Coordinates of C-alpha atoms and ligand atoms in Angstrom, one line a residue:
M1 CA 0.2 0.3 -0.1
D2 CA 1.4 3.6 -1.0
Y3 CA 1.9 6.1 1.9
L4 CA 2.1 10.1 1.1
Q5 CA 5.5 11.2 3.2
I6 CA 5.5 14.8 3.9
V7 CA 8.2 17.0 5.1
G8 CA 6.0 20.4 6.6
G9 CA 6.9 23.7 7.4
K10 CA 7.5 25.1 4.1
K11 CA 6.0 28.3 2.6
L12 CA 4.6 27.3 -1.1
G13 CA 4.1 29.5 -4.3
G14 CA 3.1 29.3 -7.7
S15 CA 0.5 28.1 -9.6
V16 CA -1.3 24.6 -10.3
K17 CA -4.0 23.6 -12.9
I18 CA -7.3 22.6 -11.7
S19 CA -8.8 19.0 -12.9
G20 CA -12.1 17.9 -13.9
A21 CA -14.9 17.4 -11.3
K22 CA -15.1 13.6 -10.9
N23 CA -18.5 14.6 -9.1
A24 CA -19.5 16.2 -12.6
A25 CA -17.4 13.5 -15.2
L26 CA -19.2 10.5 -12.9
P27 CA -22.9 11.0 -13.5
L28 CA -21.7 12.4 -17.4
I29 CA -20.5 8.9 -18.0
A30 CA -23.3 7.1 -16.6
S31 CA -25.5 9.1 -18.8
T32 CA -23.4 7.7 -21.9
I33 CA -26.1 4.5 -21.0
L34 CA -28.7 6.8 -23.1
A35 CA -26.8 7.5 -25.8
K36 CA -27.4 6.2 -29.7
N37 CA -24.0 7.9 -30.5
G38 CA -20.4 7.3 -29.2
V39 CA -19.8 10.1 -26.6
K40 CA -16.3 11.8 -26.3
I41 CA -15.7 13.7 -22.9
S42 CA -12.8 15.1 -22.1
N43 CA -11.4 16.9 -19.2
L44 CA -12.2 14.6 -16.8
P45 CA -9.9 14.2 -13.8
D46 CA -7.4 11.0 -14.2
V47 CA -8.6 9.7 -10.7
K48 CA -9.8 6.0 -9.5
D49 CA -13.0 6.8 -9.4
I50 CA -13.1 7.6 -13.0
N51 CA -11.7 4.5 -13.9
T52 CA -14.0 2.3 -11.8
L53 CA -16.8 3.6 -13.4
L54 CA -14.9 3.1 -17.6
R55 CA -14.8 -0.5 -15.8
L56 CA -18.4 -0.8 -14.9
L57 CA -19.6 0.2 -18.0
E58 CA -17.1 -1.9 -20.1
N59 CA -18.7 -4.8 -17.3
L60 CA -22.0 -4.2 -18.5
G61 CA -20.7 -4.4 -22.4
A62 CA -19.9 -0.8 -23.2
A63 CA -16.0 -0.2 -24.7
Y64 CA -14.3 2.8 -24.5
T65 CA -10.7 4.9 -25.0
Y66 CA -9.2 6.6 -22.6
E67 CA -6.1 8.7 -22.9
G68 CA -4.9 12.2 -21.8
N69 CA -8.0 13.3 -19.4
E70 CA -10.1 12.3 -22.9
A71 CA -12.6 9.0 -23.0
F72 CA -14.6 7.9 -25.7
I73 CA -17.6 5.4 -24.8
E74 CA -19.5 3.4 -27.0
T75 CA -22.5 2.2 -25.4
S76 CA -24.5 0.9 -28.5
G77 CA -23.2 -2.5 -27.7
L78 CA -24.1 -2.7 -24.0
E79 CA -26.7 -5.7 -23.2
K80 CA -25.6 -6.5 -19.3
T81 CA -27.9 -5.1 -17.3
T82 CA -25.8 -6.1 -13.6
A83 CA -23.4 -3.5 -11.5
T84 CA -22.0 -6.6 -9.2
Y85 CA -20.9 -6.1 -5.8
D86 CA -17.1 -6.2 -6.2
I87 CA -17.5 -2.8 -8.2
V88 CA -20.2 -0.6 -6.2
R89 CA -18.7 -1.8 -2.7
T90 CA -15.6 -0.3 -4.1
M91 CA -17.3 3.3 -4.9
R92 CA -20.8 4.4 -3.5
A93 CA -21.3 6.3 -7.0
S94 CA -21.8 3.2 -8.5
I95 CA -25.3 3.4 -8.0
L96 CA -25.3 6.7 -10.5
V97 CA -26.6 3.6 -13.6
L98 CA -29.2 2.4 -11.9
G99 CA -31.9 5.5 -13.3
P100 CA -30.2 4.8 -16.6
L101 CA -30.1 1.7 -17.4
L102 CA -33.4 1.2 -15.5
S103 CA -35.2 3.7 -18.2
R104 CA -33.0 2.4 -21.7
F105 CA -33.5 -1.5 -20.8
G106 CA -36.4 -1.3 -18.4
H107 CA -35.0 -4.3 -15.9
C108 CA -31.5 -3.4 -14.3
E109 CA -29.9 -5.1 -10.8
V110 CA -27.9 -3.0 -8.7
S111 CA -25.6 -4.0 -5.9
L112 CA -26.6 -2.2 -2.7
P113 CA -24.2 0.5 -1.5
G114 CA -23.1 -0.6 2.0
G115 CA -22.1 2.2 4.7
C116 CA -19.6 4.1 4.0
A117 CA -17.2 6.1 6.3
I118 CA -19.0 9.4 6.5
G119 CA -22.5 7.7 7.7
Q120 CA -25.3 5.8 6.6
R121 CA -25.9 7.4 3.5
P122 CA -29.1 5.8 2.5
I123 CA -30.4 5.4 -1.4
D124 CA -34.1 5.5 -0.3
L125 CA -34.8 8.2 -2.0
H126 CA -33.7 7.5 -5.4
L127 CA -35.5 3.9 -5.4
K128 CA -38.9 6.1 -3.9
A129 CA -38.8 8.1 -7.0
L130 CA -38.0 5.3 -9.3
E131 CA -41.4 3.7 -8.1
L132 CA -43.0 6.7 -8.5
M133 CA -42.5 6.8 -11.7
G134 CA -43.7 3.4 -12.0
A135 CA -40.6 1.0 -11.4
K136 CA -41.0 -2.0 -9.4
I137 CA -38.1 -2.2 -6.9
D138 CA -37.1 -5.5 -4.7
I139 CA -34.0 -6.1 -2.5
K140 CA -32.9 -9.2 -2.9
N141 CA -29.0 -10.9 -1.9
G142 CA -27.8 -7.6 -1.3
Y143 CA -29.0 -6.1 -4.9
V144 CA -31.2 -3.6 -6.2
L145 CA -33.8 -5.2 -8.8
A146 CA -35.4 -2.6 -10.7
T147 CA -37.7 -3.6 -13.3
A148 CA -40.4 -1.3 -15.4
P149 CA -41.9 -4.3 -18.2
D150 CA -43.5 -1.1 -19.7
G151 CA -40.7 1.6 -19.9
L152 CA -40.6 4.6 -17.0
K153 CA -43.5 6.8 -16.8
G154 CA -43.1 10.4 -15.8
A155 CA -44.0 11.7 -12.7
Q156 CA -44.0 14.4 -9.9
I157 CA -40.8 13.4 -8.1
L158 CA -40.7 15.8 -4.2
F159 CA -37.8 15.0 -2.8
D160 CA -37.8 14.8 1.4
K161 CA -33.9 15.6 1.2
I162 CA -31.8 17.5 -1.5
T163 CA -29.9 14.4 -2.5
V164 CA -27.2 14.8 -5.5
T165 CA -26.7 11.6 -7.3
G166 CA -30.0 11.1 -6.0
T167 CA -31.1 14.2 -8.3
E168 CA -29.0 13.2 -10.8
N169 CA -30.3 9.4 -11.0
I170 CA -33.7 10.7 -11.3
L171 CA -32.5 13.4 -14.3
M172 CA -31.0 10.2 -16.2
A173 CA -34.4 8.1 -16.0
A174 CA -36.4 10.5 -17.0
V175 CA -35.1 11.5 -20.1
L176 CA -35.7 8.1 -21.6
A177 CA -39.3 7.9 -19.6
K178 CA -42.9 8.6 -21.2
G179 CA -44.1 12.5 -20.7
K180 CA -43.3 14.6 -18.2
T181 CA -41.6 14.6 -14.9
T182 CA -40.8 17.2 -12.3
I183 CA -38.1 16.9 -9.3
I184 CA -39.4 19.1 -6.7
N185 CA -36.6 20.0 -4.0
A186 CA -34.3 19.2 -6.9
A187 CA -30.4 19.7 -5.9
K188 CA -28.8 22.7 -7.6
E189 CA -24.9 21.8 -7.6
P190 CA -23.3 22.8 -10.6
E191 CA -22.2 19.3 -11.6
V192 CA -26.5 18.0 -11.6
T193 CA -26.1 21.4 -14.0
Q194 CA -23.8 20.4 -16.0
L195 CA -25.4 16.6 -16.5
C196 CA -28.9 18.5 -17.6
Q197 CA -27.4 21.4 -19.6
V198 CA -25.4 18.0 -21.6
L199 CA -28.9 16.1 -21.5
K200 CA -30.5 19.1 -23.1
D201 CA -27.7 19.2 -25.8
A202 CA -28.5 15.8 -26.3
G203 CA -32.3 16.9 -27.1
V204 CA -34.1 16.7 -23.8
D205 CA -36.7 19.0 -23.6
I206 CA -35.4 20.2 -20.1
E207 CA -36.9 23.5 -18.0
G208 CA -35.1 24.8 -14.2
I209 CA -32.3 24.2 -15.0
E210 CA -29.9 25.4 -12.1
S211 CA -33.5 25.9 -9.9
E212 CA -35.0 23.7 -7.2
E213 CA -37.8 22.4 -9.8
I214 CA -36.5 20.9 -13.0
T215 CA -39.1 19.8 -15.7
I216 CA -37.8 17.2 -18.4
Y217 CA -39.7 15.5 -20.6
G218 CA -39.1 12.2 -21.6
T219 CA -38.3 11.0 -24.9
A220 CA -40.3 7.7 -24.5
G221 CA -37.2 5.2 -25.1
E222 CA -35.7 6.8 -28.1
L223 CA -31.7 7.2 -27.2
L224 CA -29.7 10.2 -27.3
D225 CA -27.9 12.0 -29.3
F226 CA -24.9 13.3 -27.6
K227 CA -22.5 16.8 -28.3
P228 CA -18.9 16.2 -27.1
V229 CA -18.8 17.6 -23.0
E230 CA -15.9 18.7 -21.3
V231 CA -16.3 18.1 -17.9
I232 CA -16.1 21.5 -15.9
P233 CA -13.8 22.0 -13.1
D234 CA -13.6 20.3 -9.9
R235 CA -14.3 23.1 -7.2
I236 CA -13.4 20.9 -4.5
E237 CA -10.0 20.1 -5.7
A238 CA -9.7 24.5 -6.2
G239 CA -10.9 24.8 -2.7
T240 CA -8.3 22.1 -1.3
Y241 CA -5.2 23.8 -3.5
L242 CA -6.7 27.5 -1.9
C243 CA -6.7 25.9 1.7
A244 CA -3.4 24.5 1.2
G245 CA -2.2 28.2 0.2
A246 CA -4.2 29.3 3.7
V247 CA -2.7 26.9 6.4
T248 CA 0.3 27.8 4.8
N249 CA -0.4 31.5 4.8
S250 CA 1.5 31.0 1.1
K251 CA 0.7 33.3 -2.0
I252 CA -0.7 30.6 -4.5
S253 CA -3.0 30.7 -7.6
V254 CA -5.3 28.0 -8.4
E255 CA -5.9 28.1 -12.7
N256 CA -8.7 26.9 -14.7
V257 CA -11.4 27.5 -12.0
E258 CA -14.8 28.5 -12.4
P259 CA -15.1 31.1 -9.4
L260 CA -18.6 31.1 -9.6
H261 CA -18.7 27.6 -8.0
L262 CA -16.6 28.7 -5.3
E263 CA -18.7 31.4 -3.9
A264 CA -18.9 29.9 -0.1
V265 CA -15.5 28.8 0.3
L266 CA -14.3 32.4 -1.0
S267 CA -16.4 34.1 1.4
K268 CA -15.1 32.0 4.3
L269 CA -11.4 32.4 3.0
T270 CA -12.0 36.2 3.1
Q271 CA -13.9 36.6 6.5
M272 CA -10.3 34.2 7.9
G273 CA -8.5 37.3 6.8
F274 CA -7.2 36.0 3.1
G275 CA -6.9 38.8 0.4
L276 CA -7.7 37.1 -3.1
D277 CA -7.4 37.9 -6.5
V278 CA -10.3 36.5 -8.4
D279 CA -10.2 36.6 -12.5
R280 CA -12.0 34.3 -15.0
D281 CA -10.5 31.3 -14.4
R282 CA -7.4 31.9 -12.0
I283 CA -8.0 32.5 -8.5
T284 CA -5.0 34.1 -6.0
I285 CA -4.7 33.6 -2.7
N286 CA -2.7 35.7 -0.5
P287 CA -0.9 35.3 2.7
A288 CA -2.9 36.7 6.1
E289 CA -1.5 39.1 8.6
N290 CA -4.2 38.2 11.3
I291 CA -5.4 34.4 10.6
K292 CA -9.0 35.4 12.0
P293 CA -11.1 32.1 13.3
V294 CA -14.5 31.4 11.6
K295 CA -17.8 30.1 12.0
I296 CA -19.0 27.6 9.3
V297 CA -22.4 25.6 8.4
T298 CA -22.1 22.9 5.8
K299 CA -25.5 23.3 3.2
E300 CA -26.3 22.4 0.4
Y301 CA -24.9 24.4 -2.9
P302 CA -24.5 27.2 -3.0
G303 CA -23.4 27.0 0.5
F304 CA -20.6 25.9 2.1
P305 CA -19.9 22.2 0.9
T306 CA -19.4 19.4 3.1
D307 CA -16.7 18.3 0.8
M308 CA -14.4 21.4 2.1
Q309 CA -15.6 20.7 5.9
A310 CA -12.4 18.8 6.8
Q311 CA -9.6 21.4 5.1
F312 CA -11.0 23.7 6.9
M313 CA -10.5 22.1 9.7
A314 CA -7.4 21.4 9.5
L315 CA -6.9 25.0 8.7
A316 CA -9.4 26.7 11.4
T317 CA -6.3 25.4 14.0
Q318 CA -4.3 27.8 12.9
A319 CA -6.2 30.7 13.1
Q320 CA -6.3 33.4 16.1
G321 CA -8.9 31.8 18.3
P322 CA -12.0 28.8 18.2
S323 CA -13.9 28.6 15.0
I324 CA -17.0 26.4 15.1
I325 CA -18.2 24.4 12.8
E326 CA -21.2 22.6 12.0
E327 CA -21.6 19.7 9.6
R328 CA -25.4 19.6 8.5
L329 CA -25.5 16.7 6.0
F330 CA -23.4 13.4 6.7
E331 CA -24.1 12.3 10.5
N332 CA -20.4 11.2 11.3
R333 CA -17.7 13.3 8.9
F334 CA -15.9 14.0 11.4
M335 CA -13.4 11.2 11.7
H336 CA -10.5 14.1 10.7
A337 CA -10.8 15.5 14.3
S338 CA -9.0 12.6 15.6
E339 CA -6.4 12.9 13.3
L340 CA -5.8 16.3 13.5
M341 CA -5.4 15.8 16.5
R342 CA -2.3 13.7 16.2
F343 CA -0.5 16.7 14.3
G344 CA -1.3 18.9 17.9
A345 CA -4.7 20.2 17.0
D346 CA -6.7 20.7 20.1
I347 CA -10.5 20.5 18.2
S348 CA -13.6 19.2 20.8
L349 CA -16.8 17.6 19.2
Q350 CA -19.9 18.2 20.7
G351 CA -22.6 16.1 18.1
S352 CA -22.1 17.6 14.7
V353 CA -20.3 20.6 16.3
A354 CA -16.6 21.0 16.2
T355 CA -14.8 24.0 18.2
V356 CA -11.2 23.6 17.1
F357 CA -9.2 26.1 19.5
G358 CA -6.6 27.7 17.4
P359 CA -3.7 28.8 17.2
K360 CA -1.8 25.8 17.4
K361 CA 1.7 24.8 16.6
L362 CA 1.5 21.6 14.8
F363 CA 3.9 19.0 14.5
G364 CA 4.8 16.0 11.7
A365 CA 2.8 12.4 12.9
D366 CA 1.7 9.5 11.3
V367 CA -1.6 9.6 10.9
M368 CA -4.8 7.4 9.0
A369 CA -6.5 8.4 6.0
T370 CA -10.8 7.6 6.3
D371 CA -12.3 8.9 3.4
L372 CA -11.5 11.3 0.5
R373 CA -12.4 14.5 1.9
A374 CA -10.8 14.0 5.3
S375 CA -7.8 12.2 3.8
S376 CA -6.9 16.2 1.7
A377 CA -7.4 17.6 5.6
L378 CA -4.6 16.0 7.2
V379 CA -2.5 16.6 4.0
L380 CA -2.8 20.3 4.9
A381 CA -2.3 19.6 8.9
A382 CA 1.2 17.7 7.0
L383 CA 2.4 21.0 5.2
A384 CA 1.9 23.5 8.0
A385 CA 3.1 20.6 10.4
E386 CA 6.7 21.4 11.2
G387 CA 9.1 17.8 10.9
V388 CA 7.6 14.6 8.9
S389 CA 4.4 13.3 8.5
N390 CA 3.9 10.4 6.8
I391 CA 0.2 9.9 5.7
H392 CA -1.3 6.2 5.6
R393 CA -4.5 4.8 3.3
I394 CA -3.9 6.8 0.6
Y395 CA -5.9 5.2 -1.6
H396 CA -9.2 7.5 -1.0
L397 CA -7.2 10.2 -1.9
D398 CA -6.8 8.6 -4.9
R399 CA -10.3 7.8 -5.4
G400 CA -10.6 12.0 -6.7
Y401 CA -7.1 14.1 -6.3
E402 CA -5.6 13.3 -9.9
R403 CA -2.0 13.9 -9.2
L404 CA -1.9 15.5 -6.0
E405 CA 1.9 15.0 -5.2
E406 CA 3.4 15.8 -8.1
K407 CA 1.1 19.0 -8.5
L408 CA 1.8 20.0 -4.7
N409 CA 5.7 19.5 -4.7
M410 CA 5.3 22.1 -7.9
L411 CA 3.8 24.7 -5.1
G412 CA 7.1 23.6 -3.4
A413 CA 6.2 20.8 -1.3
D414 CA 7.5 18.4 -0.5
V415 CA 5.5 15.3 -0.8
R416 CA 6.9 11.6 -1.8
R417 CA 4.8 8.5 -2.0
L418 CA 6.7 5.8 -0.7
K419 CA 5.1 2.1 -0.1
E420 CA 4.7 0.6 3.2
Ligands
UD1_1 C1 -22.8 14.2 -3.4 C2 -21.2 14.2 -3.9 C3 -20.5 14.1 -2.3 C4 -20.9 15.1 -1.8 C5 -22.5 14.8 -1.6 C6 -23.2 16.1 -0.6 C7 -20.9 12.9 -5.9 C8 -20.7 11.6 -6.2 N1 -20.7 12.3 -4.3 O1 -23.2 12.9 -2.4 O2 -19.5 14.4 -2.9 O3 -20.6 14.8 -0.4 O4 -23.2 14.9 -2.5 O5 -22.7 17.3 -1.1 O6 -21.5 13.2 -6.4 N2 -29.9 11.1 1.8 C9 -30.5 10.2 1.8 N3 -31.6 9.3 1.4 C10 -31.0 9.1 -0.2 C11 -29.9 9.8 -0.6 C12 -29.4 10.4 0.2 O7 -31.0 10.0 3.2 O8 -32.0 8.1 -0.9 C13 -29.3 12.2 2.6 C14 -27.7 11.0 2.7 O9 -26.9 10.8 4.3 C15 -27.5 12.8 3.1 C16 -28.2 13.9 2.3 O10 -29.6 12.8 1.9 O11 -27.1 13.3 4.6 C17 -27.6 14.3 1.0 O12 -26.7 13.2 0.3 P1 -26.1 13.2 -1.0 O13 -26.6 14.5 -1.7 O14 -27.2 12.4 -1.6 O15 -25.0 12.7 -1.4 P2 -24.5 11.9 -2.9 O16 -25.3 12.3 -3.4 O17 -24.3 10.6 -1.8

């Protein structure tokens, strides 16, 4: 197993190019199941989760080439409809094939994603919505068995909670359904918006894009004619590098970004005293004279993203006073707190609220990554810490950060990938 060795305490500088968004790329790849043509997707991040989903499609009978951040996916030969346990268990987002497989074939079998490190993460809302569209759902032997022999029918779907992959799954189910589907309380994340745009460009009539009420007029089974797609920049990767600049109090820039998607994150960095220069597709963070404590509550987009919560916890260790971080989306997403304390952080947890008592001088430590974004918080702490840190179980990081050590080293960090 690989681990990262980081010699911390160095100032960073220079600029880093941000990759395409993993969470936008995954539903886009799944949506190719709905295509009648081969689909070119560019600006794909070269990370493990993308390979996992491409492999899943290949297992189902699709063909693809993938080179230099660009894939060409041909699903016309796709004939199997079973997403097996061995793949789904490594990546929950595999559930994104449920909607498109069911709407194209009228049946499919998808292994039930289990619990995961950051909480229970059920898929009940996806299933209830598909049932409203006429699907019959059974759970047997750990699989979701979905059938809709006469095809899916448009319906009015009211999500009790805002769900990102749930909205994406129902969007993809609705485009081939018969009639009109309205999704109320839909997710508005930029990744959902890009999926809507791509499906619209492929010929589907979709209204209310970027709003909490999306209406889709289904094609009654007619497959779509996709245009080439370019994945939007990864706002979470960009936010993570901005935090790398912040936690080391250095001046760095992120390039190839969409600043509009980062407003909540930029606003918190500004509140903490960092100067930001924001251009069209580039953001520079400048050192703060005095890093101020912050109050963060995670929310659905355009609120502060839960996927940036761990990184800000690492950053808050350097603030002059106590910061308060409340996690509202996932019930068990503070596992990085105890690992951050190994560096010398002082964090107190009470239910879904963490109080981070800054400023604390951090020292290198051996720590364990627990989930994707928690791992990046450990990298940030290690960059700020004096001495050598070893971050173990970095397969979590490899799921979502492209060439992490190379990018950090280009900014002047000292990061090495080693074998246990
Ligand atoms: C997506 C992102 C993930 C991000 C999360 C929240 C992808 C691949 N992953 O995950 O990085 O952290 O959005 O922004 O895009 N819920 C239910 N029942 C359901 C579905 C969700 O109760 O059927 C709950 C969840 O437990 C959670 C909340 O709804 O408390 C939001 O989860 P959701 O938006 O669905 O997260 P994901 O789509 O899995």
